Coordinates of C-alpha atoms in Angstrom, one line a residue:
X119 CA 84.0 13.1 26.4
X120 CA 81.4 15.1 24.5
X121 CA 78.1 15.3 26.4
X122 CA 75.2 13.5 24.7
X123 CA 72.4 15.6 23.5
X124 CA 69.3 15.3 25.7
X125 CA 66.3 13.7 24.0
X126 CA 62.8 15.2 24.0
X127 CA 61.7 12.2 26.1
X128 CA 64.3 12.9 28.7
X129 CA 63.4 16.6 28.9
X130 CA 59.7 15.8 29.3
X131 CA 60.4 13.2 32.0
X132 CA 62.6 15.7 33.9
X133 CA 59.7 18.3 33.8
X134 CA 57.1 15.7 34.6
X135 CA 58.8 14.6 37.8
X136 CA 58.2 18.2 39.1
X137 CA 54.4 17.7 38.8
X138 CA 53.7 14.0 38.6
X139 CA 55.0 11.4 41.1
X140 CA 56.8 8.8 39.1
X141 CA 56.4 11.1 36.0
X142 CA 53.6 8.9 34.8
X143 CA 50.4 7.1 36.0
X144 CA 51.4 3.5 35.6
X145 CA 54.1 1.6 37.4
X146 CA 55.1 -0.5 34.4
X147 CA 55.4 2.7 32.3
X148 CA 58.0 4.3 34.6
X149 CA 61.1 5.2 32.6
X150 CA 64.1 2.9 33.0
X151 CA 66.7 5.5 33.6
X152 CA 69.5 3.1 32.7
X153 CA 68.1 3.2 29.2
X154 CA 68.0 7.0 29.0
X155 CA 68.6 8.3 25.5
X156 CA 67.8 4.8 24.0
X157 CA 64.4 3.7 25.3
X158 CA 61.6 6.2 24.5
X159 CA 60.0 7.6 27.7
X160 CA 57.0 9.1 25.9
X161 CA 55.0 7.8 22.9
X162 CA 53.3 10.3 20.5
X163 CA 51.2 8.0 18.4
X164 CA 50.6 4.4 17.2
X165 CA 49.2 2.7 14.1
X166 CA 48.9 -1.0 13.6
X167 CA 51.8 -2.7 15.4
X168 CA 54.0 0.4 15.3
X169 CA 54.5 3.4 17.6
X170 CA 56.4 6.7 17.2
X171 CA 58.1 8.4 20.2
X172 CA 58.1 12.2 20.7
X173 CA 61.6 12.3 19.1
X174 CA 60.0 10.9 15.9
X175 CA 61.6 7.4 16.1
X176 CA 59.6 4.5 14.8
X177 CA 59.3 1.1 16.7
X178 CA 57.7 -2.2 16.1
X179 CA 55.8 -2.6 19.4
X180 CA 55.5 -5.8 21.4
X181 CA 54.4 -4.1 24.6
X182 CA 51.0 -3.1 23.1
X183 CA 50.2 -0.6 25.9
X184 CA 50.9 -3.4 28.5
X185 CA 48.5 -5.8 26.8
X186 CA 45.2 -4.0 26.0
X187 CA 45.9 -3.4 22.3
X188 CA 45.1 -6.9 20.8
X189 CA 43.9 -5.9 17.3
X190 CA 46.4 -3.0 16.8
X191 CA 46.6 0.7 17.4
X192 CA 43.9 2.8 15.7
X193 CA 42.1 -0.3 14.4
X194 CA 39.7 1.1 11.9
X195 CA 36.5 -0.9 12.8
X196 CA 36.9 -0.2 16.5
X197 CA 37.6 3.5 16.2
X198 CA 34.7 3.9 13.7
X199 CA 32.4 2.4 16.3
X200 CA 33.6 4.9 18.9
X201 CA 33.2 7.8 16.5
X202 CA 29.6 6.7 15.7
X203 CA 28.7 6.4 19.4
X204 CA 30.3 9.8 20.2
X205 CA 27.7 11.4 18.0
X206 CA 25.0 10.0 20.4
X207 CA 26.8 10.7 23.6
X208 CA 29.2 9.4 26.2
X209 CA 27.2 9.1 29.4
X210 CA 23.5 9.4 30.1
X211 CA 21.1 9.9 33.0
X212 CA 20.1 6.2 32.8
X213 CA 21.6 3.1 31.4
X214 CA 22.6 2.7 27.7
X215 CA 21.3 -0.3 25.7
X216 CA 24.9 -1.0 24.9
X217 CA 25.3 -2.4 28.4
X218 CA 22.9 -5.3 27.5
X219 CA 24.5 -5.8 24.1
X220 CA 27.9 -6.2 25.5
X221 CA 26.7 -8.4 28.4
X222 CA 25.1 -10.8 25.9
X223 CA 28.4 -11.0 24.0
X224 CA 30.4 -11.8 27.1
X225 CA 27.9 -14.5 28.2
X226 CA 28.2 -16.0 24.8
X227 CA 32.0 -16.3 24.7
X228 CA 33.2 -16.7 28.3
X229 CA 32.6 -20.1 29.8
X230 CA 31.9 -19.0 33.4
X231 CA 29.8 -15.9 32.5
X232 CA 26.1 -16.2 33.3
X233 CA 25.8 -12.7 34.6
X234 CA 27.9 -9.6 34.0
X235 CA 28.7 -6.2 35.5
X236 CA 31.1 -3.5 34.2
X237 CA 33.8 -1.4 35.7
X238 CA 36.7 0.6 34.3
X239 CA 39.9 -1.2 35.3
X240 CA 41.2 -4.6 36.0
X241 CA 41.8 -3.7 39.6
X242 CA 38.2 -2.6 39.9
X243 CA 36.9 -5.9 38.5
X244 CA 39.2 -8.0 40.8
X245 CA 38.1 -6.0 43.9
X246 CA 34.4 -6.4 42.9
X247 CA 34.8 -10.2 42.6
X248 CA 36.5 -10.3 46.0
X249 CA 33.5 -8.4 47.5
X250 CA 31.0 -10.8 45.8
X251 CA 32.9 -13.8 47.1
X252 CA 33.0 -12.5 50.7
X253 CA 29.3 -11.5 50.5
X254 CA 28.2 -14.9 49.2
X255 CA 30.3 -17.1 51.5
X256 CA 30.1 -15.0 54.6
X257 CA 33.9 -15.5 55.0
X258 CA 36.7 -13.0 55.2
X259 CA 39.9 -14.7 54.2
X260 CA 41.3 -14.4 50.7
X261 CA 44.1 -16.4 49.1
X262 CA 45.9 -14.6 46.2
X263 CA 48.2 -16.0 43.5
X264 CA 49.9 -13.5 41.1
X265 CA 49.5 -9.8 40.7
X266 CA 46.0 -8.4 41.3
X267 CA 46.4 -4.6 41.6
X268 CA 46.8 -1.9 44.2
X269 CA 43.8 -2.6 46.5
X270 CA 44.4 -2.9 50.3
X271 CA 43.3 -6.6 50.2
X272 CA 46.2 -7.4 47.8
X273 CA 48.9 -5.0 49.0
X274 CA 49.2 -6.3 52.5
X275 CA 52.8 -7.4 52.1
X276 CA 54.0 -4.0 50.9
X277 CA 55.9 -1.2 52.7
X278 CA 54.7 -0.3 56.2
X279 CA 54.3 3.2 54.8
X280 CA 52.0 2.2 51.9
X281 CA 48.8 3.2 53.6
X282 CA 47.4 -0.3 54.1
X283 CA 46.1 -1.0 57.6
X284 CA 48.1 -3.7 59.3
X285 CA 45.0 -5.7 60.3
X286 CA 44.4 -6.5 56.6
X287 CA 47.2 -9.1 56.8
X288 CA 45.0 -11.2 59.0
X289 CA 42.6 -11.7 56.1
X290 CA 45.0 -12.4 53.2
X291 CA 47.3 -15.3 52.4
X292 CA 49.6 -15.4 49.4
X293 CA 50.6 -18.5 47.4
X294 CA 53.5 -18.2 44.8
X295 CA 51.9 -18.8 41.4
X296 CA 52.4 -22.4 40.2
X297 CA 53.5 -23.8 43.6
X298 CA 51.3 -26.9 43.9
X299 CA 52.6 -27.8 47.3
X300 CA 52.0 -24.4 48.8
X301 CA 48.5 -24.3 47.4
X302 CA 47.6 -27.6 48.9
X303 CA 49.1 -26.7 52.3
X304 CA 47.5 -23.2 52.6
X305 CA 44.0 -24.1 51.3
X306 CA 43.8 -27.2 53.4
X307 CA 45.0 -25.4 56.5
X308 CA 42.5 -22.5 56.3
X309 CA 39.8 -24.5 54.6
X310 CA 36.3 -23.2 55.3
X311 CA 37.7 -19.8 56.4
X312 CA 38.5 -18.9 52.8
X313 CA 36.0 -16.8 50.8
X314 CA 37.9 -17.1 47.6
X315 CA 41.2 -18.0 45.9
X316 CA 41.9 -15.3 43.3
X317 CA 44.6 -16.2 40.8
X318 CA 46.0 -15.3 37.4
X319 CA 45.3 -18.4 35.4
X320 CA 48.6 -18.2 33.6
X321 CA 51.5 -16.1 34.9
X322 CA 53.2 -15.7 31.5
X323 CA 56.2 -17.9 32.2
X324 CA 57.4 -21.4 31.3
X325 CA 54.8 -23.3 33.2
X326 CA 52.1 -23.6 30.6
X327 CA 50.5 -26.9 31.8
X328 CA 47.4 -25.6 33.6
X329 CA 48.1 -28.0 36.4
X330 CA 48.0 -25.2 39.0
X331 CA 44.6 -23.9 38.2
X332 CA 43.2 -27.4 37.9
X333 CA 44.4 -28.1 41.5
X334 CA 42.9 -24.8 42.7
X335 CA 39.6 -25.8 41.1
X336 CA 39.6 -29.1 43.0
X337 CA 40.6 -27.6 46.3
X338 CA 38.2 -24.6 46.3
X339 CA 35.3 -26.9 45.4
X340 CA 36.2 -29.2 48.3
X341 CA 36.1 -26.4 50.8
X342 CA 33.2 -24.3 49.4
X343 CA 35.5 -21.3 48.5
X344 CA 35.0 -19.5 45.2
X345 CA 37.6 -19.7 42.5
X346 CA 38.2 -16.3 40.9
X347 CA 40.3 -16.0 37.7
X348 CA 42.0 -12.7 37.2
X349 CA 41.9 -12.7 33.4
X350 CA 42.9 -9.1 33.0
X351 CA 45.9 -10.1 30.9
X352 CA 44.9 -13.6 29.6
X353 CA 41.3 -12.7 28.7
X354 CA 40.7 -12.3 24.9
X355 CA 44.4 -12.9 24.3
X356 CA 45.0 -16.7 24.8
X357 CA 41.6 -17.4 23.2
X358 CA 38.2 -15.8 22.8
X359 CA 37.0 -17.3 26.0
X360 CA 40.3 -16.5 27.9
X361 CA 42.5 -18.8 29.8
X362 CA 39.5 -20.7 31.2
X363 CA 38.6 -21.8 27.7
X364 CA 42.3 -22.5 26.8
X365 CA 43.0 -24.6 29.9
X366 CA 39.5 -26.1 30.2
X367 CA 39.0 -24.9 33.8
X368 CA 35.9 -23.0 34.7
X369 CA 36.1 -20.6 37.6
X370 CA 33.2 -19.3 39.7
X371 CA 33.9 -15.6 38.9
X372 CA 36.3 -13.9 36.5
X373 CA 37.8 -10.4 35.8
X374 CA 38.4 -9.1 32.3
X375 CA 39.8 -5.8 31.2
X376 CA 42.8 -5.1 29.0
X377 CA 42.2 -6.9 25.6
X378 CA 38.4 -6.7 25.5
X379 CA 38.2 -3.2 24.0
X380 CA 41.5 -2.8 22.1
X381 CA 42.8 -0.1 24.5
X382 CA 39.6 1.7 25.5
X383 CA 39.1 1.8 29.3
X384 CA 36.6 -0.9 30.4
X385 CA 36.5 -4.0 32.6
X386 CA 34.0 -6.6 33.5
X387 CA 33.5 -9.0 36.3
X388 CA 31.4 -12.0 35.4
X389 CA 30.4 -15.3 36.9
X390 CA 27.8 -17.9 37.8
X391 CA 24.3 -16.6 38.4
X392 CA 24.2 -17.8 42.0
X393 CA 27.1 -15.7 43.0
X394 CA 26.5 -12.6 40.8
X395 CA 22.9 -12.3 42.1
X396 CA 24.4 -11.5 45.5
X397 CA 25.0 -8.1 44.1
X398 CA 21.2 -7.5 44.5
X399 CA 21.8 -7.5 48.3
X400 CA 24.4 -4.7 48.6
X401 CA 25.6 -1.6 46.8
X402 CA 28.6 -1.9 44.5
X403 CA 28.5 1.0 42.0
X404 CA 30.4 3.6 40.1
X405 CA 29.3 6.4 37.8
X406 CA 31.5 5.7 34.8
X407 CA 30.9 1.9 34.5
X408 CA 28.3 2.6 31.9
X409 CA 30.4 4.9 29.7
X410 CA 29.4 4.2 26.2
X411 CA 32.5 4.8 24.0
X412 CA 34.4 2.0 25.7
X413 CA 31.4 -0.3 25.4
X414 CA 31.1 0.4 21.7
X415 CA 34.8 -0.3 21.4
X416 CA 34.4 -3.6 23.3
X417 CA 31.5 -4.7 21.1
X418 CA 33.4 -3.9 18.0
X419 CA 36.6 -5.6 19.2
X420 CA 34.8 -8.8 20.2
X421 CA 32.9 -8.7 17.0
X422 CA 36.2 -8.7 15.0
X423 CA 37.5 -11.6 17.2
X424 CA 34.4 -13.7 16.5
X425 CA 34.3 -13.0 12.8
X426 CA 38.0 -13.3 11.9
X427 CA 40.7 -15.7 13.0
X428 CA 42.3 -13.3 15.4
X429 CA 43.6 -15.8 17.9
X430 CA 44.9 -18.2 15.4
X431 CA 46.9 -15.3 14.0
X432 CA 48.2 -14.4 17.4
X433 CA 49.4 -17.9 17.9
X434 CA 50.8 -18.3 14.4
X435 CA 52.8 -15.0 14.5
X436 CA 53.9 -15.7 18.1
X437 CA 55.2 -19.1 17.1
X438 CA 57.0 -17.6 14.1
X439 CA 58.7 -15.1 16.5
X440 CA 59.7 -17.8 19.0
X441 CA 61.1 -20.1 16.3
X442 CA 63.1 -17.1 14.9
X443 CA 64.5 -16.1 18.2
X444 CA 65.5 -19.8 18.9
X445 CA 67.3 -19.9 15.6
X446 CA 69.1 -16.6 16.3
X447 CA 70.2 -17.8 19.7
X448 CA 71.5 -21.1 18.3
X449 CA 73.3 -19.3 15.4
X450 CA 75.1 -17.1 17.9
X451 CA 75.9 -19.8 20.3
X452 CA 74.0 -18.1 23.1
X453 CA 72.4 -20.3 25.8
X454 CA 68.9 -18.9 25.4
X455 CA 65.5 -20.0 24.2
X456 CA 62.0 -18.6 23.6
X457 CA 59.6 -19.7 26.3
X458 CA 55.9 -19.3 27.3
X459 CA 52.9 -19.3 25.1
X460 CA 53.1 -17.7 21.6
X461 CA 50.7 -14.8 22.1
X462 CA 53.0 -13.4 24.8
X463 CA 56.4 -15.3 24.9
X464 CA 59.8 -14.2 26.1
X465 CA 63.5 -15.0 25.5
X466 CA 65.0 -16.8 28.5
X467 CA 68.7 -16.6 28.9
X468 CA 69.8 -20.0 30.4
X469 CA 73.5 -20.0 31.1
X470 CA 74.6 -21.6 34.4
X471 CA 75.9 -18.1 35.5
X472 CA 72.7 -16.2 36.5
X473 CA 74.6 -12.9 36.7
X474 CA 75.6 -13.4 33.0
X475 CA 72.0 -14.1 32.1
X476 CA 70.8 -10.9 33.8
X477 CA 73.5 -8.8 32.0
X478 CA 72.6 -10.3 28.6
X479 CA 68.9 -9.7 29.2
X480 CA 69.6 -6.1 30.1
X481 CA 71.9 -5.5 27.1
X482 CA 69.6 -7.3 24.7
X483 CA 66.7 -5.1 25.6
X484 CA 68.9 -2.0 25.4
X485 CA 70.0 -3.0 21.9
X486 CA 66.5 -3.8 20.8
X487 CA 65.4 -0.2 21.5
X488 CA 68.4 1.0 19.4
X489 CA 67.2 -1.3 16.6
X490 CA 63.6 0.1 16.8
X491 CA 62.0 -2.9 18.5
X492 CA 60.0 -2.0 21.6
X493 CA 59.9 -5.2 23.7
X494 CA 59.8 -5.6 27.4
X495 CA 59.7 -8.7 29.6
X496 CA 56.9 -10.3 27.5
X497 CA 56.4 -9.9 23.8
X498 CA 52.7 -9.3 23.2
X499 CA 51.5 -10.2 19.6
X500 CA 48.7 -8.2 18.0
X501 CA 46.4 -8.9 15.0
X502 CA 48.3 -6.2 13.2
X503 CA 51.7 -7.9 13.5
X504 CA 52.1 -9.5 10.1
X505 CA 54.8 -11.9 8.8
X506 CA 57.0 -9.1 7.5
X507 CA 57.0 -7.4 10.9
X508 CA 57.9 -10.6 12.6
X509 CA 60.7 -11.3 10.1
X510 CA 62.1 -7.8 10.5
X511 CA 62.0 -8.2 14.3
X512 CA 63.9 -11.5 14.0
X513 CA 66.7 -9.9 11.9
X514 CA 67.0 -6.9 14.2
X515 CA 67.0 -9.3 17.2
X516 CA 70.0 -11.0 15.6
X517 CA 71.8 -7.7 15.5
X518 CA 70.8 -6.8 19.1
X519 CA 71.8 -10.2 20.5
X520 CA 75.2 -10.0 18.7
X521 CA 75.9 -6.6 20.1
X522 CA 74.7 -7.6 23.5
X523 CA 77.1 -10.5 23.5
X524 CA 80.0 -8.3 22.6
X525 CA 79.1 -5.7 25.2
X526 CA 78.6 -8.3 28.0
X527 CA 82.3 -9.0 28.2
X528 CA 83.0 -5.3 28.6
X529 CA 80.2 -4.1 30.9
X530 CA 80.5 -6.5 33.9
X531 CA 79.4 -3.9 36.3
X532 CA 75.9 -3.6 34.9
X533 CA 73.1 -3.7 37.5
X534 CA 70.0 -4.9 35.5
X535 CA 66.9 -2.9 36.1
X536 CA 63.5 -4.6 35.3
X537 CA 61.1 -2.9 32.9
X538 CA 58.1 -3.4 35.1

């Protein structure tokens, strides 16, 4: 058999592994080697809802940089705000007035925000909120639900060689997201030992009821623990005020990051004044939290969201995609359906045979890359996804699903590899 020509992406990845562990900086961006030659491992540029890999192939993107790009790549108003601020400077010897301007915006649109501090990543913001909760309550135990980053307090259940001290396990309890029975059991058992329950308010799967966070709100209030929402993914995506606005559940503290600046690196931890004022009693600081380019980007991004019907568009286009995928699955006789909330839905394969579902999911994603559709586990919609992009995606998904169905009967030995 003739050997396939190596792509530029594959060659870059092979070279990168010599110098960079993983070959990249982000776990979810690690190349899926089973998709080598099909999935792009390196992206060269993006515009609107489309990206181009280093081999020159164009894709309609539904990963949107793992969620931060909500308006679209190179969104003119945001990039112009950054260019204008660049003329004034990136970082100064004292605070920038942009810090107050952005803080006012967040207090205006986020239900729980009475005070604000800035950081650079979602993990930073989550860790800061945990510190605030422990400082305010005088308690040490944390209850976590969902993914919150790489910090020691969250990674206690990892490999024994991951560098996390074993004693950290004594101070952390994990609840599977959405498990009402486990939440009741754990929180009632530890009660007044708990400093906070930190949870993703929506875990981007089929449970869209909000019942889980409503129960957490009730239980934390009962025991004097703080409720912390990790809105790194849900913030500025489900609605302007995040999942707390969408579900009507107000936490004590919340973390925001990805979508607030359309891809520029900034995060915020916000909350009720009584808790945030505890920051006056101890030092929690970092040099780059006041970096002005990202603040200018965040101000511009939130400005667009306030002025235009951005979130209505995300929901409308997301629903159009879900309806289209459902129609395609029905037309091909595949047991599958679109699930989740429209701004970030997914196609769930639902045959009784779970191994078949896993193979079809793998093959479907592989064929999508071939068709020029970049979609991972969740399909993030941006303001730049227009009706023609969605319709093109539906038609190419039809082709991809048909080919996946044909291949499934021939490739029984596939071991599916998750994309993140």
